[in-house]
mmCIF file of C-alpha atoms and ligand atoms in Angstrom:
data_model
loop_
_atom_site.group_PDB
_atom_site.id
_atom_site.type_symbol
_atom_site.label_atom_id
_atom_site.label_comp_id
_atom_site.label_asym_id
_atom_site.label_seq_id
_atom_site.Cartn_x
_atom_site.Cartn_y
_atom_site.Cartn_z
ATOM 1 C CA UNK A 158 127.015 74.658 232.927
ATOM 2 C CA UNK A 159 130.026 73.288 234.702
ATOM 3 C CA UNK A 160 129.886 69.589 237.098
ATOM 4 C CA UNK A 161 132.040 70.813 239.688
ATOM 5 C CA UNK A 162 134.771 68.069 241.785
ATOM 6 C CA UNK A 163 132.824 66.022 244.671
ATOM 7 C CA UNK A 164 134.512 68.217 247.348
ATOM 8 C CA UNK A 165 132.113 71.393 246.722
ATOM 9 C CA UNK A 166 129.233 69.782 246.649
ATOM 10 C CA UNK A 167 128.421 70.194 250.412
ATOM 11 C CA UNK A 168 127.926 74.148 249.922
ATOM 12 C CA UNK A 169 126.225 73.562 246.647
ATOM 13 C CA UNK A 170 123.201 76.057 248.564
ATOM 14 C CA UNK A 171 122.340 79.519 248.304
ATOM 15 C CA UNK A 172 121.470 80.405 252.442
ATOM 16 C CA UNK A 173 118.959 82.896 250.348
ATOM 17 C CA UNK A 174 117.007 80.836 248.608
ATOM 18 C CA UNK A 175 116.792 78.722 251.365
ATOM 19 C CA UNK A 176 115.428 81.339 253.762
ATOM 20 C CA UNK A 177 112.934 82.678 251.187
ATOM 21 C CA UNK A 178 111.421 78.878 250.676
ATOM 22 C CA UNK A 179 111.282 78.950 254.810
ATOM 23 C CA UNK A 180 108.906 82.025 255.502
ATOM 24 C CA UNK A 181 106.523 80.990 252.962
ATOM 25 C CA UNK A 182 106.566 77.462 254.877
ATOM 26 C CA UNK A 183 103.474 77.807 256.468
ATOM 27 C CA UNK A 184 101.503 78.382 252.947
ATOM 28 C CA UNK A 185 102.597 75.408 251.070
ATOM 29 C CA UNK A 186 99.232 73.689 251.083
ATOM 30 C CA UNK A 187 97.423 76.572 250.696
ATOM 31 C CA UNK A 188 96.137 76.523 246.745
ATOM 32 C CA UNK A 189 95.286 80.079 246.424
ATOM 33 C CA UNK A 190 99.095 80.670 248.343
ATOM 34 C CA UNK A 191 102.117 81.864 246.830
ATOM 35 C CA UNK A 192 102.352 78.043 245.498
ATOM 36 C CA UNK A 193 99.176 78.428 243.646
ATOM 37 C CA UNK A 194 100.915 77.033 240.070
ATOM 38 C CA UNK A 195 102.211 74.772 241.588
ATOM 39 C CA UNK A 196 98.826 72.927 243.166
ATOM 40 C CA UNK A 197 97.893 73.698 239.474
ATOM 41 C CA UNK A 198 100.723 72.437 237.836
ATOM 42 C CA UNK A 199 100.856 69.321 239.683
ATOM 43 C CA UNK A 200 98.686 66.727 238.077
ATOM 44 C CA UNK A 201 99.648 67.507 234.530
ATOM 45 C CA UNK A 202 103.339 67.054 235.679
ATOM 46 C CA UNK A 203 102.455 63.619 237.806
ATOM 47 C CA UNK A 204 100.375 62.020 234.666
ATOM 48 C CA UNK A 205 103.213 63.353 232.203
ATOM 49 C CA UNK A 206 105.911 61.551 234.908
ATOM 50 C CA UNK A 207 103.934 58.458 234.953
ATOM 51 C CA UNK A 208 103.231 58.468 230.867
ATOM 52 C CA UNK A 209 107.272 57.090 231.301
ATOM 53 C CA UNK A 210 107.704 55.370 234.683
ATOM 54 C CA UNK A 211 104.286 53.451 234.105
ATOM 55 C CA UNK A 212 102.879 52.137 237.683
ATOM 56 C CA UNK A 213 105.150 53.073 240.468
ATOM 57 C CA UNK A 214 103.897 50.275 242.853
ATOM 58 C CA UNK A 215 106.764 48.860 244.540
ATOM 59 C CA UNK A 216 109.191 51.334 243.354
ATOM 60 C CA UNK A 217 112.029 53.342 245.444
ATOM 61 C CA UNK A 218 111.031 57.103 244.337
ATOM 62 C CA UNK A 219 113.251 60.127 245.799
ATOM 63 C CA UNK A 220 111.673 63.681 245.290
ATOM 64 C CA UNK A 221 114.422 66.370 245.256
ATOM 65 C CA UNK A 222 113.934 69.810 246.870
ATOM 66 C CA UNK A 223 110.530 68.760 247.873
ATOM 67 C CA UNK A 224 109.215 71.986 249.599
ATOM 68 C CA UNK A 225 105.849 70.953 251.618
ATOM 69 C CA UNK A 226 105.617 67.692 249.581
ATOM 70 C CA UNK A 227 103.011 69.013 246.701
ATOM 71 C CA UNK A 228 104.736 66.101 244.173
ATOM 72 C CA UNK A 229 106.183 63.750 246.991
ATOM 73 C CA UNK A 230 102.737 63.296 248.044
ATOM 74 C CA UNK A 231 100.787 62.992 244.606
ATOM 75 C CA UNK A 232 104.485 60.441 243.927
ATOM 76 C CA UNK A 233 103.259 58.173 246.720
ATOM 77 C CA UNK A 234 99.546 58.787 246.111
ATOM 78 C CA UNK A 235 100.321 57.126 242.531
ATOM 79 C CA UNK A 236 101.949 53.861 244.976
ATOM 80 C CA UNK A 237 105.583 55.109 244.753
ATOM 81 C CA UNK A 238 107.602 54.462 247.506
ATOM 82 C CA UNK A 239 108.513 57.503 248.102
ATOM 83 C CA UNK A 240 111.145 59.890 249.577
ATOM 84 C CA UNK A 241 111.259 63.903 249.813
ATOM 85 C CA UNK A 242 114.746 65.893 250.551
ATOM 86 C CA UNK A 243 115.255 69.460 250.983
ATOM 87 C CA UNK A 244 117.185 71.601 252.850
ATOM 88 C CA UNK A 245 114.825 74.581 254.503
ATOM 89 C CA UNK A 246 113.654 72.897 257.371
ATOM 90 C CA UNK A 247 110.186 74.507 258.041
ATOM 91 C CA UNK A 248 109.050 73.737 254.870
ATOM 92 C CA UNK A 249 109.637 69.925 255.845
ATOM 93 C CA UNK A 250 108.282 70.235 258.892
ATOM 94 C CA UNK A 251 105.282 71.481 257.086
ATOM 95 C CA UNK A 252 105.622 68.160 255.037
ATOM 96 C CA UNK A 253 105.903 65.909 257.560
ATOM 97 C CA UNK A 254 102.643 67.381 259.655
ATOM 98 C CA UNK A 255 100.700 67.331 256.119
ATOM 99 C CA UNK A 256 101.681 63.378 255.625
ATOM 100 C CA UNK A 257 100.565 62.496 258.933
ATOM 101 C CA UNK A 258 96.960 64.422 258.264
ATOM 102 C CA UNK A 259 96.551 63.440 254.637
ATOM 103 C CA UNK A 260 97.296 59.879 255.399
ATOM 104 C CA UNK A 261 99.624 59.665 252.614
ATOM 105 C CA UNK A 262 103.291 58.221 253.440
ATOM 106 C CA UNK A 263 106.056 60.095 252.442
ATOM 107 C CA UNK A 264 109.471 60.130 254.374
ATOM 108 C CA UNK A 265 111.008 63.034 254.860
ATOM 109 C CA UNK A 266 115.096 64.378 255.059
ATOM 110 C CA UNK A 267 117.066 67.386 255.362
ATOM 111 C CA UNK A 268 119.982 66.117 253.316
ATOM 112 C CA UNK A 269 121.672 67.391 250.124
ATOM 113 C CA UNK A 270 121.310 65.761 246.860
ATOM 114 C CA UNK A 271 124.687 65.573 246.858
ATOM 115 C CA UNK A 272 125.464 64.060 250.513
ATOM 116 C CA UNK A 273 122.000 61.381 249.402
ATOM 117 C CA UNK A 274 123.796 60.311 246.555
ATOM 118 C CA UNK A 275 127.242 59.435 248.781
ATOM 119 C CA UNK A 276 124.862 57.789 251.484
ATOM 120 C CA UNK A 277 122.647 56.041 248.297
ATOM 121 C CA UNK A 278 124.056 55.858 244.990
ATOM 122 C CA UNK A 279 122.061 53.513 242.479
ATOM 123 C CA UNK A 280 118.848 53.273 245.538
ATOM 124 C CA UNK A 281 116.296 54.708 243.189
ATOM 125 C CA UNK A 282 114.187 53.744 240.189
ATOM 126 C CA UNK A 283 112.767 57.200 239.785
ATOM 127 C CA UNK A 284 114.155 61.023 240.824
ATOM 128 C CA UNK A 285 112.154 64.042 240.720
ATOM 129 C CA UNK A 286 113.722 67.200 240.687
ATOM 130 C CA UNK A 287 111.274 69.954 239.875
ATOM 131 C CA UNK A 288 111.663 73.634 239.947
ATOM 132 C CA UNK A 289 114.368 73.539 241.903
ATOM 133 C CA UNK A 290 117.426 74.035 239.695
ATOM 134 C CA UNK A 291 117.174 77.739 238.997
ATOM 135 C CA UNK A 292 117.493 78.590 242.868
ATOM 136 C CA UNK A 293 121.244 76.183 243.147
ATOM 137 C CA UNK A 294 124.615 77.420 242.763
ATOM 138 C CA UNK A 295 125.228 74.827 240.659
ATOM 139 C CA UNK A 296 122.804 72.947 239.276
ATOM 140 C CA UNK A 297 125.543 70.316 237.312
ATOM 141 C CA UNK A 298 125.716 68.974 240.818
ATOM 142 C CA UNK A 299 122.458 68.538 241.318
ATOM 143 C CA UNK A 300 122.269 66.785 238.194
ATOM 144 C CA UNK A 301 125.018 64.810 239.028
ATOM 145 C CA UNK A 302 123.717 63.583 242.596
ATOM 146 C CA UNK A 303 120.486 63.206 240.709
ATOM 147 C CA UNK A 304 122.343 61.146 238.211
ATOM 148 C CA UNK A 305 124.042 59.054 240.843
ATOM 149 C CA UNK A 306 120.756 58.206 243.253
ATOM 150 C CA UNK A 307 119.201 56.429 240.517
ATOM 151 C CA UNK A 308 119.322 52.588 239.442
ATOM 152 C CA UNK A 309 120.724 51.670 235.971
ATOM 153 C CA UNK A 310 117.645 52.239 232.784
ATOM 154 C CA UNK A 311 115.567 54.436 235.876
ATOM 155 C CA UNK A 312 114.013 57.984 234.901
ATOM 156 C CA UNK A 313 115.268 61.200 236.300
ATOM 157 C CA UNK A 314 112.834 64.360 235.506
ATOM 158 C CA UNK A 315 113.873 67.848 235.855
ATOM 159 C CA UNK A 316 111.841 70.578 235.440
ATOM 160 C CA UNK A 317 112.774 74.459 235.420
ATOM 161 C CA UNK A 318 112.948 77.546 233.182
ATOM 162 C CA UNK A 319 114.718 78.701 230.068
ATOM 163 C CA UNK A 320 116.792 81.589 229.771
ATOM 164 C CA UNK A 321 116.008 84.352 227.238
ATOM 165 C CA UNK A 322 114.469 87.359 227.140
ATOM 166 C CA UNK A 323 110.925 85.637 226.576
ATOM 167 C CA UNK A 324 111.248 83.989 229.968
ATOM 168 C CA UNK A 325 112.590 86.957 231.494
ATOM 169 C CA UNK A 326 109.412 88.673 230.266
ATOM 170 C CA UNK A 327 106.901 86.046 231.274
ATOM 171 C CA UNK A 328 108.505 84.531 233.752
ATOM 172 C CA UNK A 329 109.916 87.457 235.931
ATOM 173 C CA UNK A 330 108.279 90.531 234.762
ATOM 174 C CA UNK A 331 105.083 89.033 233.951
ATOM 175 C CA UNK A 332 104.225 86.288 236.776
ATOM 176 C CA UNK A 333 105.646 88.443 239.784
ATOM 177 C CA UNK A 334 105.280 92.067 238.964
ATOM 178 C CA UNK A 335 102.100 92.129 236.285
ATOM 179 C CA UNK A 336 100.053 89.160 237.063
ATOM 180 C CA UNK A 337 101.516 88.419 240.895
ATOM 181 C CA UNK A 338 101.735 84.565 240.706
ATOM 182 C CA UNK A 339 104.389 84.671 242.591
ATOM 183 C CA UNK A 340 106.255 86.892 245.440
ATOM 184 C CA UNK A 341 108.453 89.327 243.687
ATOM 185 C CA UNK A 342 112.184 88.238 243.662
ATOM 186 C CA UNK A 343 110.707 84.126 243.326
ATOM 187 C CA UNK A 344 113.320 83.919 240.245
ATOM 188 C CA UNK A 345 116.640 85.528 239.525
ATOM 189 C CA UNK A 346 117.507 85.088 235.280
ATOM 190 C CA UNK A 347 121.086 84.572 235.938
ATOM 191 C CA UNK A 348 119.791 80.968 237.405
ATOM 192 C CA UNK A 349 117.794 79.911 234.933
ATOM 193 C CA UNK A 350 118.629 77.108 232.311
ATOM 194 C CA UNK A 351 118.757 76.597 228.832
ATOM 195 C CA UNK A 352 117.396 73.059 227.394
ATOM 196 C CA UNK A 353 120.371 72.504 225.215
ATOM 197 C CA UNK A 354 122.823 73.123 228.463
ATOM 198 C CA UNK A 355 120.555 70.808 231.017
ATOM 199 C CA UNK A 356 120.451 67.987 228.354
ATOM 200 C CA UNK A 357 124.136 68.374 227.618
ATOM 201 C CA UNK A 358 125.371 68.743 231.267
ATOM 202 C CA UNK A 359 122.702 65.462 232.170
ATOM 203 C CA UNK A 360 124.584 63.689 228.704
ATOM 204 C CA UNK A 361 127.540 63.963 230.917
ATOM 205 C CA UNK A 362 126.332 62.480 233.743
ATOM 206 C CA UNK A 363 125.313 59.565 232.794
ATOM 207 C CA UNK A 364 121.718 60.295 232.178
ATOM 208 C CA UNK A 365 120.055 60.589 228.210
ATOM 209 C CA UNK A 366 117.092 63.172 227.414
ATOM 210 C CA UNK A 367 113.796 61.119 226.680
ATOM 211 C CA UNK A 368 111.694 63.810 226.085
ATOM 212 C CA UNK A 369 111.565 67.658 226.250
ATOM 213 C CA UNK A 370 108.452 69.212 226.878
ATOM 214 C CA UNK A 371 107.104 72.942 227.546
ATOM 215 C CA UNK A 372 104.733 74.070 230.058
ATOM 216 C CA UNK A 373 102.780 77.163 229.113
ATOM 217 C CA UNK A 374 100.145 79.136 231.088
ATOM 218 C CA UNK A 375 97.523 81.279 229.592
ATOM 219 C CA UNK A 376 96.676 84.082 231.901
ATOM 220 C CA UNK A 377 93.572 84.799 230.157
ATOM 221 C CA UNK A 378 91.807 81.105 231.456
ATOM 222 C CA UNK A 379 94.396 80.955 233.844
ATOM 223 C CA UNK A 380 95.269 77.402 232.682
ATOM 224 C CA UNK A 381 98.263 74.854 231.767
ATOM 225 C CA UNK A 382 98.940 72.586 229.893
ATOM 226 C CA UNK A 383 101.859 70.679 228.788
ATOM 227 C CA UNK A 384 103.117 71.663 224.942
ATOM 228 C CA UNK A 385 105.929 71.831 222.701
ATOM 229 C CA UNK A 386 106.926 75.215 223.084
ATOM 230 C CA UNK A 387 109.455 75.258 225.651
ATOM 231 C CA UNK A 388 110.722 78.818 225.590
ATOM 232 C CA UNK A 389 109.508 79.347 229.153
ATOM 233 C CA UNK A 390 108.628 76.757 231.560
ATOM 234 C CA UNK A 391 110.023 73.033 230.663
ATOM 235 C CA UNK A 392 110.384 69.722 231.860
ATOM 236 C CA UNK A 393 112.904 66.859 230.630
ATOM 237 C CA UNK A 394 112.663 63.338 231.115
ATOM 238 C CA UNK A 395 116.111 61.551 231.003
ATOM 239 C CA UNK A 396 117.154 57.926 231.204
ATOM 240 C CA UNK A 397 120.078 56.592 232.897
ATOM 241 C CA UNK A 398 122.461 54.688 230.891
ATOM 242 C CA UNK A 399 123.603 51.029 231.706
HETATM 243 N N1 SAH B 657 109.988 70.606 243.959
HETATM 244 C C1 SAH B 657 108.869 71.232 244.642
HETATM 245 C C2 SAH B 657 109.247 72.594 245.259
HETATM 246 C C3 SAH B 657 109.846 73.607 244.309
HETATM 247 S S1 SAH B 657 110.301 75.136 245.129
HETATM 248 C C4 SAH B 657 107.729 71.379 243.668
HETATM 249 O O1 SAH B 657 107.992 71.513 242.468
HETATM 250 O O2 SAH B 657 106.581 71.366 244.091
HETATM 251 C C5 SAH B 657 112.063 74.939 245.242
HETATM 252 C C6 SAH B 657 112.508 74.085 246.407
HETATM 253 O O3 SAH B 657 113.920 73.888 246.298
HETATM 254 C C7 SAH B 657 112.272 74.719 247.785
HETATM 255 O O4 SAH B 657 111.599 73.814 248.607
HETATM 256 C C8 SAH B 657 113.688 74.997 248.313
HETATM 257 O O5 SAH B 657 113.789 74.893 249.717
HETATM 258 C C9 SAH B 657 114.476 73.915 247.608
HETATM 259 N N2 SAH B 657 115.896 74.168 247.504
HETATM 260 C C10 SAH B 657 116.544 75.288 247.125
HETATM 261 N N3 SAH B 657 117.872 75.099 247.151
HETATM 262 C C11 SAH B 657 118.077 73.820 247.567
HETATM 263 C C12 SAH B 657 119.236 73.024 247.780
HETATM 264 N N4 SAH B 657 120.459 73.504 247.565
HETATM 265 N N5 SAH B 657 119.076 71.758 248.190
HETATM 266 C C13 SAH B 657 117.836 71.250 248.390
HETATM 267 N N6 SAH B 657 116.698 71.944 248.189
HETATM 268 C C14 SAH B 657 116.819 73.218 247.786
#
């Protein structure tokens, strides 16, 4: 993975992906939706985020390529301070109508990582920036922006999927054509990430793996839970560096 120069990072977005996250909009909150895993995904993600960040009372928390708001709202929920960016419109829309029913603040923005981090560098004590990787031209800038947005010794997690041909398997084959977890065409293999090359690329930015963790599902109880074997689904928790 590559960190391209500052000057591409506006049309660091796939029009695509974008569009795909936008007719699904309407479903976001919908558990049994097309974002079933990740309603079900959610609190093990939020306890394993706040196993590192402790309490986030009182702290600035920026959720990146927040969709509907599933973590953004469980972020503030937990007493983060807390704001969600993303660049399909509808599914912020979605967001915003959701905060205002649920009670829970959350701001909203359609704004880049990468045009935040110019407006905000160093605002943040924690990022999110969870399955979102795999659908970015180039996810170094993401990184990078991520990298940028956040305050000296705060936490940036990432989540998002390895590349090999077990997660093509499981992943593609088996969650959207065998098991239908997901629409059919959710994930493209050429996006997905290797550990080794998120860790490396977020080394270069500034920001130093914690933790590495795997996320597995068993289709048989139809569970998660958080593991060691990485191989499909993973998160990393990173630090930034003084
Ligand atoms: N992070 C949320 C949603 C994951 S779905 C969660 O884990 O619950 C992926 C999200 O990334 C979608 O909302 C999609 O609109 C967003 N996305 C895709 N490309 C993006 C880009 N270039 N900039 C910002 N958001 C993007």
């Amino acid at each position: 993975m590559t960190v391209s120069t500052p000057t591409a990072a506006t049309a660091n977005v796939d029009q695509a992906e974008i569009d795909k996250f936008s007719a699904l909009a309407s479903r976001w909150w919908d558990p049994t939706s097309e974002f079933k895993p990740l309603h079900a995904i959610n609190p093990l993600r939020l306890d394993w985020i706040l196993s590192h960040t402790g309490p986030l009372q009182g702290k600035q928390v920026l959720d990146v390529g927040c969709g509907g708001g599933i973590l953004s709202e469980s972020l503030a929920q937990a007493g983060g301070e807390v704001t969600g960016i993303d660049l399909a419109e509808r599914s912020l829309k979605i967001a915003r109508l959701h905060s205002l029913e649920s009670g829970v603040p959350v701001q909203y923005e359609t704004v880049s990582a990468e045009d935040m981090a110019e407006r905000h560098p160093g605002r943040f004590d924690v990022v999110t920036c969870m399955e979102m990787l795999e659908h970015v031209p180039d996810p170094g800038s993401i990184i990078r922006a991520c990298s940028r947005l956040v305050k000296p010794g705060g936490w940036v997690f990432f989540s998002t999927l390895n590349r090999n041909p077990k997660s093509f398997l499981f992943a593609i084959v088996g969650a959207e054509y065998v098991l239908r977890l997901i629409p059919k065409g959710t994930h493209s293999y050429e996006g997905f990430i290797k550990p080794s090359e998120l860790i490396q690329t977020a080394r270069h930015c500034g920001l130093e793996a914690e933790e590495l963790k795997g996320l597995e599902y068993n289709p048989i109880t139809d569970h998660y839970r958080l593991s060691g074997d990485t191989s499909v689904n993973y998160l990393v928790a990173t630090r930034r560096q003084d």
